[in-house]
PDB file of C-alpha atoms in Angstrom:
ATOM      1  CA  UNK K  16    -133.060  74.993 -78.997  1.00  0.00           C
ATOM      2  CA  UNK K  17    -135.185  72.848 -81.173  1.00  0.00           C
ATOM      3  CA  UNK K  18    -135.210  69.541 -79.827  1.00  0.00           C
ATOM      4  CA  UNK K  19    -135.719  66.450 -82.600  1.00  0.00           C
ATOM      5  CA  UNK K  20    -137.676  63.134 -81.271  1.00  0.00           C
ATOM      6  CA  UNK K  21    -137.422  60.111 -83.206  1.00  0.00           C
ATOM      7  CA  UNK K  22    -139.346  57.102 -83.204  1.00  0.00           C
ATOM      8  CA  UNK K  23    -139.069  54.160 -82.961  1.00  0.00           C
ATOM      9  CA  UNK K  24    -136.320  53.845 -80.823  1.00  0.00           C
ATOM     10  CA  UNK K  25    -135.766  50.653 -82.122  1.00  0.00           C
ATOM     11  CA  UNK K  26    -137.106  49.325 -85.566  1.00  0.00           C
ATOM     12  CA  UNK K  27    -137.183  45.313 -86.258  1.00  0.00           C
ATOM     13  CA  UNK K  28    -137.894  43.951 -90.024  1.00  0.00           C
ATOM     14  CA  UNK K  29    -136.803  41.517 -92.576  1.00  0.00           C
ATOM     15  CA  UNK K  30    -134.894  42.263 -95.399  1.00  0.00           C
ATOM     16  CA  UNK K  31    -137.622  43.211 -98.567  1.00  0.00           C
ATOM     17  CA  UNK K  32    -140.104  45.053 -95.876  1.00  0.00           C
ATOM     18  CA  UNK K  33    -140.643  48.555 -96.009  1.00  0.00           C
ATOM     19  CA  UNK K  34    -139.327  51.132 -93.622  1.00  0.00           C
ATOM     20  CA  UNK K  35    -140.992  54.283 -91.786  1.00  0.00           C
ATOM     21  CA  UNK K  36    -139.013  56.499 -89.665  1.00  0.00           C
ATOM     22  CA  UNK K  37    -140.367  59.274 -87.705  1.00  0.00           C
ATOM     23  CA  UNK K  38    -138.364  62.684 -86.772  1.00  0.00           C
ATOM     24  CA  UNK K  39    -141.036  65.310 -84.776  1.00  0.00           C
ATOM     25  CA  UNK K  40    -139.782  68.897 -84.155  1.00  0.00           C
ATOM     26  CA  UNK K  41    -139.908  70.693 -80.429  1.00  0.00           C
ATOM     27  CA  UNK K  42    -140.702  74.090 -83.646  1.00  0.00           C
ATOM     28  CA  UNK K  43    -140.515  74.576 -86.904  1.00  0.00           C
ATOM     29  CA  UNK K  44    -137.648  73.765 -88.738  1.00  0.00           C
ATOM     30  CA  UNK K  45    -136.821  76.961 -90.876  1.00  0.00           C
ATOM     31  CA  UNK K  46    -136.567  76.078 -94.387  1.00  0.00           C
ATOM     32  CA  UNK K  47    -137.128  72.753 -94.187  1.00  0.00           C
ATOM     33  CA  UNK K  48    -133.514  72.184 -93.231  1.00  0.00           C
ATOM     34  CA  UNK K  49    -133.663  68.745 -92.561  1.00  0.00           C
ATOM     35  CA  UNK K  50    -131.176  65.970 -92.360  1.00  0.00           C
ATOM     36  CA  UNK K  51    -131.279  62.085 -92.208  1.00  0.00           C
ATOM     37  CA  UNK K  52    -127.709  60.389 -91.195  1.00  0.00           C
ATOM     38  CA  UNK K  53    -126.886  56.526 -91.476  1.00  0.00           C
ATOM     39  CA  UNK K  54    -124.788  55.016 -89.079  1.00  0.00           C
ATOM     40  CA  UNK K  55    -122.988  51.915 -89.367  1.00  0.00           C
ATOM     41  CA  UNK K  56    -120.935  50.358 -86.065  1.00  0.00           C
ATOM     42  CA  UNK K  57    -117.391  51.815 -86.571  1.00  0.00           C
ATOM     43  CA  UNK K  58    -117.781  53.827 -89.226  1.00  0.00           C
ATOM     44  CA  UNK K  59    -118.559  57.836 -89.687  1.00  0.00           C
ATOM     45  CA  UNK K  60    -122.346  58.749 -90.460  1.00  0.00           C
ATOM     46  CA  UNK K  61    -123.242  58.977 -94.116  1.00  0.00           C
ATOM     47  CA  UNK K  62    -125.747  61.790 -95.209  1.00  0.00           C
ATOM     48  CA  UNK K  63    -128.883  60.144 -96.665  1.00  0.00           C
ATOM     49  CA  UNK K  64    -131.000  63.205 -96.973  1.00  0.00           C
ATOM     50  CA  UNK K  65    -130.685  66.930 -97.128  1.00  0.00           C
ATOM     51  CA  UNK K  66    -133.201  69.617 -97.430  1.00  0.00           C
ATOM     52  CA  UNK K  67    -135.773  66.961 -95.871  1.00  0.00           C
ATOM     53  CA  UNK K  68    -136.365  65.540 -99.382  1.00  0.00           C
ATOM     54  CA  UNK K  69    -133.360  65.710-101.572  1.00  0.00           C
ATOM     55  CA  UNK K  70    -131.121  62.949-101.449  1.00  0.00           C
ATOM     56  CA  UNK K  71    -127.828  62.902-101.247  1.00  0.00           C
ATOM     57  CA  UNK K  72    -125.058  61.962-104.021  1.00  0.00           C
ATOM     58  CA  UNK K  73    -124.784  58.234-104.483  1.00  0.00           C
ATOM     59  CA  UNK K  74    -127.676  57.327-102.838  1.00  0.00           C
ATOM     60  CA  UNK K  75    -129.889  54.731-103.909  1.00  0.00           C
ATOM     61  CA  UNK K  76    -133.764  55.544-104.637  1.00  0.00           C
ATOM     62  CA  UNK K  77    -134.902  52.963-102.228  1.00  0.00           C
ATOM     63  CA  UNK K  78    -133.978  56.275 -99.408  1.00  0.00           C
ATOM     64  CA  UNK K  79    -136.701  58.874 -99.525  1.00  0.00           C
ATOM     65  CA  UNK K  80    -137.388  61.875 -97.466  1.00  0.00           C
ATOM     66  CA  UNK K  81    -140.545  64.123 -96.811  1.00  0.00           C
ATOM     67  CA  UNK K  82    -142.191  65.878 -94.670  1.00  0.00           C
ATOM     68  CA  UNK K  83    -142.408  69.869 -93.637  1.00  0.00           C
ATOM     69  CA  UNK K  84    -142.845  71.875 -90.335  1.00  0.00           C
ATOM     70  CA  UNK K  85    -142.558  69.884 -87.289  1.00  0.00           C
ATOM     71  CA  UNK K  86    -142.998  66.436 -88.938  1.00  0.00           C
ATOM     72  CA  UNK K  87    -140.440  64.617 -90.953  1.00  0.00           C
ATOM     73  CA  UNK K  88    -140.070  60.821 -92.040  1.00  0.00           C
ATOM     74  CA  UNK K  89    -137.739  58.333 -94.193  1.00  0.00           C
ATOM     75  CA  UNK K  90    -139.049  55.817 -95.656  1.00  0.00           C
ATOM     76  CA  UNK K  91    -136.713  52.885 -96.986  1.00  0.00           C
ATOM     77  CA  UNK K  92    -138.761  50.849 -99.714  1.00  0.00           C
ATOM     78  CA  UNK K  93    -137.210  47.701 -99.720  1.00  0.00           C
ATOM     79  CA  UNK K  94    -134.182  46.787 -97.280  1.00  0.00           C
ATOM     80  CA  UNK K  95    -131.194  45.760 -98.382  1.00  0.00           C
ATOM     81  CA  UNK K  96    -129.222  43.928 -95.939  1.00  0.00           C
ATOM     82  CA  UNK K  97    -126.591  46.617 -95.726  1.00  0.00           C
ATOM     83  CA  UNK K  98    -129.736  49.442 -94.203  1.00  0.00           C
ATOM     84  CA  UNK K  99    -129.763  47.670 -90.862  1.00  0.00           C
ATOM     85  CA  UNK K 100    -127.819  50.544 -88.927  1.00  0.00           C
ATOM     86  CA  UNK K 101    -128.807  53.268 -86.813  1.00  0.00           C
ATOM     87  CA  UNK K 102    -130.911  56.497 -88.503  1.00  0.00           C
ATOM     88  CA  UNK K 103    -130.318  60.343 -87.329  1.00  0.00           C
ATOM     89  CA  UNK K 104    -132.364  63.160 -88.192  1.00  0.00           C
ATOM     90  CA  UNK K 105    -130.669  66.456 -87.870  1.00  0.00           C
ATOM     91  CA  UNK K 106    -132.187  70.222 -87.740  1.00  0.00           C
ATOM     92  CA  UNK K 107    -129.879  72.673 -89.638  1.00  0.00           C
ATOM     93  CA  UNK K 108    -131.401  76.043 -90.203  1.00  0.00           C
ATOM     94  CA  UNK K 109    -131.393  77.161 -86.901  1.00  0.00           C
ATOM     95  CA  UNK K 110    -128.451  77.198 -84.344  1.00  0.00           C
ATOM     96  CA  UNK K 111    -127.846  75.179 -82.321  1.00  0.00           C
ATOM     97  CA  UNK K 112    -128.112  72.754 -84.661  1.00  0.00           C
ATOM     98  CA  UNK K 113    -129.469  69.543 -83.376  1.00  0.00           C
ATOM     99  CA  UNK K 114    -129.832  66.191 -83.912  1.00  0.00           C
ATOM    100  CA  UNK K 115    -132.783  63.077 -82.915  1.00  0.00           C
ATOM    101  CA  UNK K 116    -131.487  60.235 -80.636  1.00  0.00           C
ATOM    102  CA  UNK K 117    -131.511  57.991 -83.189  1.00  0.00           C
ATOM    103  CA  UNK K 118    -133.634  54.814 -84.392  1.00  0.00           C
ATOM    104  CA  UNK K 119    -131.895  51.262 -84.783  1.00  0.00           C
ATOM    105  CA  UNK K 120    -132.942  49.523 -87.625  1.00  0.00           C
ATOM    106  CA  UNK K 121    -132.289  45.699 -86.677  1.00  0.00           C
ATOM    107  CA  UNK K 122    -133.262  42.520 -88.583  1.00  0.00           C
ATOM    108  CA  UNK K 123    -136.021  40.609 -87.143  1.00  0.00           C
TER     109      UNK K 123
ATOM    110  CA  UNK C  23    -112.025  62.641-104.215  1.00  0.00           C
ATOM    111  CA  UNK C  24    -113.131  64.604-100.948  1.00  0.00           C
ATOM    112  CA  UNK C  25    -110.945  63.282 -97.731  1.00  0.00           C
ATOM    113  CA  UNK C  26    -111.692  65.110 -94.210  1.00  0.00           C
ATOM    114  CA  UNK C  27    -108.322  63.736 -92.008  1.00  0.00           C
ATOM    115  CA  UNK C  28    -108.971  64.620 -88.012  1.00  0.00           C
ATOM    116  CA  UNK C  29    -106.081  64.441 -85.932  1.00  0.00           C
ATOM    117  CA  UNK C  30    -104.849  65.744 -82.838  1.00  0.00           C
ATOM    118  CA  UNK C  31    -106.915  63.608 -79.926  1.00  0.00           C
ATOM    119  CA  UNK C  32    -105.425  61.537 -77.061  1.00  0.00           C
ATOM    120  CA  UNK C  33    -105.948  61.629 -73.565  1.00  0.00           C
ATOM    121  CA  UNK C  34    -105.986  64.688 -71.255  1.00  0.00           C
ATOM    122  CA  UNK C  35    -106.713  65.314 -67.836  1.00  0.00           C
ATOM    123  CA  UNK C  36    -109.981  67.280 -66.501  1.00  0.00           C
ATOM    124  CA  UNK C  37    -109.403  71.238 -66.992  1.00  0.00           C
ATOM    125  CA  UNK C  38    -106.534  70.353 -69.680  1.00  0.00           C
ATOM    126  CA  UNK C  39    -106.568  71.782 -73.709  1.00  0.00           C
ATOM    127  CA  UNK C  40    -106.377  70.184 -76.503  1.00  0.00           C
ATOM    128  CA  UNK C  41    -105.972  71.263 -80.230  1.00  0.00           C
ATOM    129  CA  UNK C  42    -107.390  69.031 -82.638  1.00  0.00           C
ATOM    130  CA  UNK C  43    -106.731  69.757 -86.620  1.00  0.00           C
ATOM    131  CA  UNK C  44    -108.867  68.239 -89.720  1.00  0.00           C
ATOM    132  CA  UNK C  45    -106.988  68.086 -93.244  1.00  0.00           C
ATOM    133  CA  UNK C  46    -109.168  68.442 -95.938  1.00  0.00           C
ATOM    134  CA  UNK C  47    -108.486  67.771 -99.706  1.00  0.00           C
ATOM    135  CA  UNK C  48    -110.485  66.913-102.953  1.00  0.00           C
ATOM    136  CA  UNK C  49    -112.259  70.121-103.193  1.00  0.00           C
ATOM    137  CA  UNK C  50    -111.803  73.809-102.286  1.00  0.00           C
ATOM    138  CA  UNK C  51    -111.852  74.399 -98.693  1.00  0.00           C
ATOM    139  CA  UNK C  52    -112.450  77.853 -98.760  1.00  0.00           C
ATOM    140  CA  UNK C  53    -115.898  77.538-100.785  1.00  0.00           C
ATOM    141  CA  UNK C  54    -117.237  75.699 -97.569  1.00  0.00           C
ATOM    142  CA  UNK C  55    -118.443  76.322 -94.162  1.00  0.00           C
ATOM    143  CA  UNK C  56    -117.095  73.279 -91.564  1.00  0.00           C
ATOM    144  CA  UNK C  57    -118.470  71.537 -88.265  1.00  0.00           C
ATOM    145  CA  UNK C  58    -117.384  69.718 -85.774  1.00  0.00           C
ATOM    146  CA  UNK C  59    -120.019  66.950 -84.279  1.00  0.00           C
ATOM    147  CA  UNK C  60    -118.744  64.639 -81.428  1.00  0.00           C
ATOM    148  CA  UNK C  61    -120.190  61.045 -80.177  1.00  0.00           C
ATOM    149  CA  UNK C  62    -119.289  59.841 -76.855  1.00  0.00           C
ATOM    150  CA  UNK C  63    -119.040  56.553 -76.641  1.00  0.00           C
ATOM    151  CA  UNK C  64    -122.203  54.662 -77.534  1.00  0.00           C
ATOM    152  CA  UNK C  65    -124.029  57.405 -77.312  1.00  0.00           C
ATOM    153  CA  UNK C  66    -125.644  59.483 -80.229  1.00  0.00           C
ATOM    154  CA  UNK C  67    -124.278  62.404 -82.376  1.00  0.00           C
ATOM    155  CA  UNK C  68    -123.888  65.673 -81.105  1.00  0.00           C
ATOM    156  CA  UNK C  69    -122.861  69.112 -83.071  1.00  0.00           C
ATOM    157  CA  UNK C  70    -120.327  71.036 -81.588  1.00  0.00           C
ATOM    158  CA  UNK C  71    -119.406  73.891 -83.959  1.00  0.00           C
ATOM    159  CA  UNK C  72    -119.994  75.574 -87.154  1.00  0.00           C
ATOM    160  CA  UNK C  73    -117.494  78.118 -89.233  1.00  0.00           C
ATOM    161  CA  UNK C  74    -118.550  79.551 -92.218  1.00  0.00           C
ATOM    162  CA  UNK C  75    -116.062  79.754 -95.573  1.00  0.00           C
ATOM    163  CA  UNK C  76    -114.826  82.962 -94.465  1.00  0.00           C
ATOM    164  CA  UNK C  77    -114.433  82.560 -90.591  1.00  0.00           C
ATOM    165  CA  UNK C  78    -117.231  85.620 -90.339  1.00  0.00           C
ATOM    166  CA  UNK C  79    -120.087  83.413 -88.942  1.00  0.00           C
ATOM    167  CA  UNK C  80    -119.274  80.903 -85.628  1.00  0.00           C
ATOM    168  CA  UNK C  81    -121.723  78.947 -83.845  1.00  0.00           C
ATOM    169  CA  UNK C  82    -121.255  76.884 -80.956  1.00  0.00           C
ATOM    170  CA  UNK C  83    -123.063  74.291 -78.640  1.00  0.00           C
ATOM    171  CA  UNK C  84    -124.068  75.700 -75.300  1.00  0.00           C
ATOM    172  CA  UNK C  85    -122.314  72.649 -73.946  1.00  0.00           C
ATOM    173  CA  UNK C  86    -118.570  73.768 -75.345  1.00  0.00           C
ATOM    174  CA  UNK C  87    -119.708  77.292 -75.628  1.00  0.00           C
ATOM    175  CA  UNK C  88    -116.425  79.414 -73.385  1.00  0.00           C
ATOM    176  CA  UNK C  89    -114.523  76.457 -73.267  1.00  0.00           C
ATOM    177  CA  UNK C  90    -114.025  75.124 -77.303  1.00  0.00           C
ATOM    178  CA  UNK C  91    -112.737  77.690 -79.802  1.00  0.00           C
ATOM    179  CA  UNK C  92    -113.053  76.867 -83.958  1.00  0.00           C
ATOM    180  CA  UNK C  93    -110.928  78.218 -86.701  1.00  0.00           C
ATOM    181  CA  UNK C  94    -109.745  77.613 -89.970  1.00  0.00           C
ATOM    182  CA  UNK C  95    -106.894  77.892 -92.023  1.00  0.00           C
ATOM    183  CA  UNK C  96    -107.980  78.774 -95.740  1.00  0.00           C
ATOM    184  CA  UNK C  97    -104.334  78.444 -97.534  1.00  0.00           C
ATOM    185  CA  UNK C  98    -103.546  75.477 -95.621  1.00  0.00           C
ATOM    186  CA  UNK C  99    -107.142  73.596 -95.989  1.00  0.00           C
ATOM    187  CA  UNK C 100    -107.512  72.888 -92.417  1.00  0.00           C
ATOM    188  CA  UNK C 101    -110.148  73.211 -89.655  1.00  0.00           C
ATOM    189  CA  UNK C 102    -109.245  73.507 -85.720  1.00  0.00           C
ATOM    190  CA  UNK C 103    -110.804  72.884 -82.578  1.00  0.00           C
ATOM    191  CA  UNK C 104    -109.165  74.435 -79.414  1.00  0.00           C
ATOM    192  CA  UNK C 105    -110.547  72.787 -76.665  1.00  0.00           C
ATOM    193  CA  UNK C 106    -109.680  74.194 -72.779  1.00  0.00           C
ATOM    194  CA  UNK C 107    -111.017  73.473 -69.184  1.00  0.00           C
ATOM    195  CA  UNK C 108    -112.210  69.922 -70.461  1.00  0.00           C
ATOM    196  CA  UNK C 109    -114.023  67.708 -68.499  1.00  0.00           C
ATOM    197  CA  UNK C 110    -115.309  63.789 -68.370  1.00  0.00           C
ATOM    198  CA  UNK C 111    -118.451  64.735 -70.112  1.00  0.00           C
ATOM    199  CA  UNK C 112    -116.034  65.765 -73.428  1.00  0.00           C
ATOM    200  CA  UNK C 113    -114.813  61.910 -74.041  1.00  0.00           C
ATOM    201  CA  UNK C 114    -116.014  61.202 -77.375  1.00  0.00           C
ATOM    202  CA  UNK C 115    -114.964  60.824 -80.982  1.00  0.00           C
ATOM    203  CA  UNK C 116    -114.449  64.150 -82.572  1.00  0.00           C
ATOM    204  CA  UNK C 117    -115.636  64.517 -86.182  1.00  0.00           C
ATOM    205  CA  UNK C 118    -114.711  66.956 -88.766  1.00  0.00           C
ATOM    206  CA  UNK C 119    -117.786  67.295 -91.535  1.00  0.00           C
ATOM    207  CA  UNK C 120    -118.349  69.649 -94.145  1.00  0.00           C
ATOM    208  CA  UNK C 121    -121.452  72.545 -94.924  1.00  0.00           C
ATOM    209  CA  UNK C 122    -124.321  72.917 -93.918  1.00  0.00           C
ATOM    210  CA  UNK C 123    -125.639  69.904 -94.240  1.00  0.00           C
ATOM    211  CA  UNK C 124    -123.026  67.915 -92.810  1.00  0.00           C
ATOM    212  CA  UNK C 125    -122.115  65.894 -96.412  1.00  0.00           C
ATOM    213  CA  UNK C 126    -118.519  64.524 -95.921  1.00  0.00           C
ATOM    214  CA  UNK C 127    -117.293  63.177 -92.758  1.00  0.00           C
ATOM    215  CA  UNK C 128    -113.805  62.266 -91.076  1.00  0.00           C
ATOM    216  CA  UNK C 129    -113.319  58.994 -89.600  1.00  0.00           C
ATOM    217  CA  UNK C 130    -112.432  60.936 -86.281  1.00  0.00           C
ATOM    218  CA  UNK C 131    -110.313  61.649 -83.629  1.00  0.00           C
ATOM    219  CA  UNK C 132    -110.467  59.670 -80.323  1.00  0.00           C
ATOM    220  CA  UNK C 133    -110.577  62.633 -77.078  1.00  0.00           C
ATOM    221  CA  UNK C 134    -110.626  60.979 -73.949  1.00  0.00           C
ATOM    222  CA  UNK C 135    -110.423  63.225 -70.662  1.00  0.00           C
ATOM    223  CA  UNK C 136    -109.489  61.041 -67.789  1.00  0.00           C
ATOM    224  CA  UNK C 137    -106.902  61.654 -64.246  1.00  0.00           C
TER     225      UNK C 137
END
């Protein structure tokens, strides 16, 4: 099972800073078959990024996605003061899928 | 518009079943593979099952893996979950979410297993 660690485990900034979010692989994730999730309190996760760099439809630019391998990170250039939620990375291209813990973006 | 409709939770007691269904509409079913991913509560997310478009390829969680069974229904555009011999640790919110890559999500379906 390829187990995903994300960090921070919790993120504090002001609205108009820049974001970096970290998602480290226990192995290669085949394919690059990467995932990034946002999670707002009652509501169903939204898929940010697929394919660790492609985003998703209706997704503003501000969201971006990279990395390769183990190593994987979103980057949000400017919050908004609807991005403070909680951030999931998920591993698809091998089974069991998996997902990080999450990181909780809070304003500072 | 794609809409992903779980239903089917409630409360059971430990080594009970439970069926749960998710409706889809706004695009053709059958072209997609489906998951289910469950969160217990305040807790992250955690994937539970894939089925491919055609039912030929099933994956589970080693967690569920015995105990949860997926299936689909092609001509009536639903997914399943059959869930037996639950325990505690299966309380969470049951999502139904589409491909690969997880890109439309229900609003869920409350399972709580509880004497």
């Amino acid at each position: 099972e390829i187990v995903l660690t994300q960090s921070p485990g919790t993120l504090s900034l002001s609205p108009g800073e820049r974001a970096t979010l970290s998602c480290r692989a226990s192995q290669s994730v085949r394919s690059s078959y990467l995932a990034w999730y946002q999670q707002k309190p009652g509501q169903a996760p939204r898929l940010l990024i697929y394919g660790a760099s492609s985003r998703a439809t209706g997704i503003p630019d501000r969201f971006s996605g990279s990395g390769s391998g183990t190593d994987f990170t979103l980057t949000l250039s400017r919050l908004e003061p609807e991005d403070f939620a909680v951030y999931y990375c998920q591993q698809y291209g091998t089974s069991p899928r998996t997902f990080g813990q999450g990181t909780k973006l809070e304003i500072k | 518009e794609v809409q992903l409709v779980e239903s089917g939770g409630g409360l059971v007691q430990p080594g009970g079943s439970l069926r749960l269904s998710c409706a889809a509409t706004g695009f053709t079913f059958s072209n997609f593979g489906m998951n289910w991913v469950r969160q217990a509560p305040g807790k992250g997310l955690e994937w539970v099952s894939y089925i491919s478009d055609n039912s030929n390829i099933i994956y589970y969680a080693d967690s569920v893996k015995g105990r949860f069974t997926i299936s689909r229904d092609n001509a009536k555009n639903s997914l399943y979950l059959q869930m037996n011999s639950l325990r505690a640790e299966d309380t969470a919110l049951y999502y139904c979410a589409r491909a690969w890559e997880l890109d439309y999500w229900g609003q869920g379906t409350l399972v709580t297993v509880s004497s």
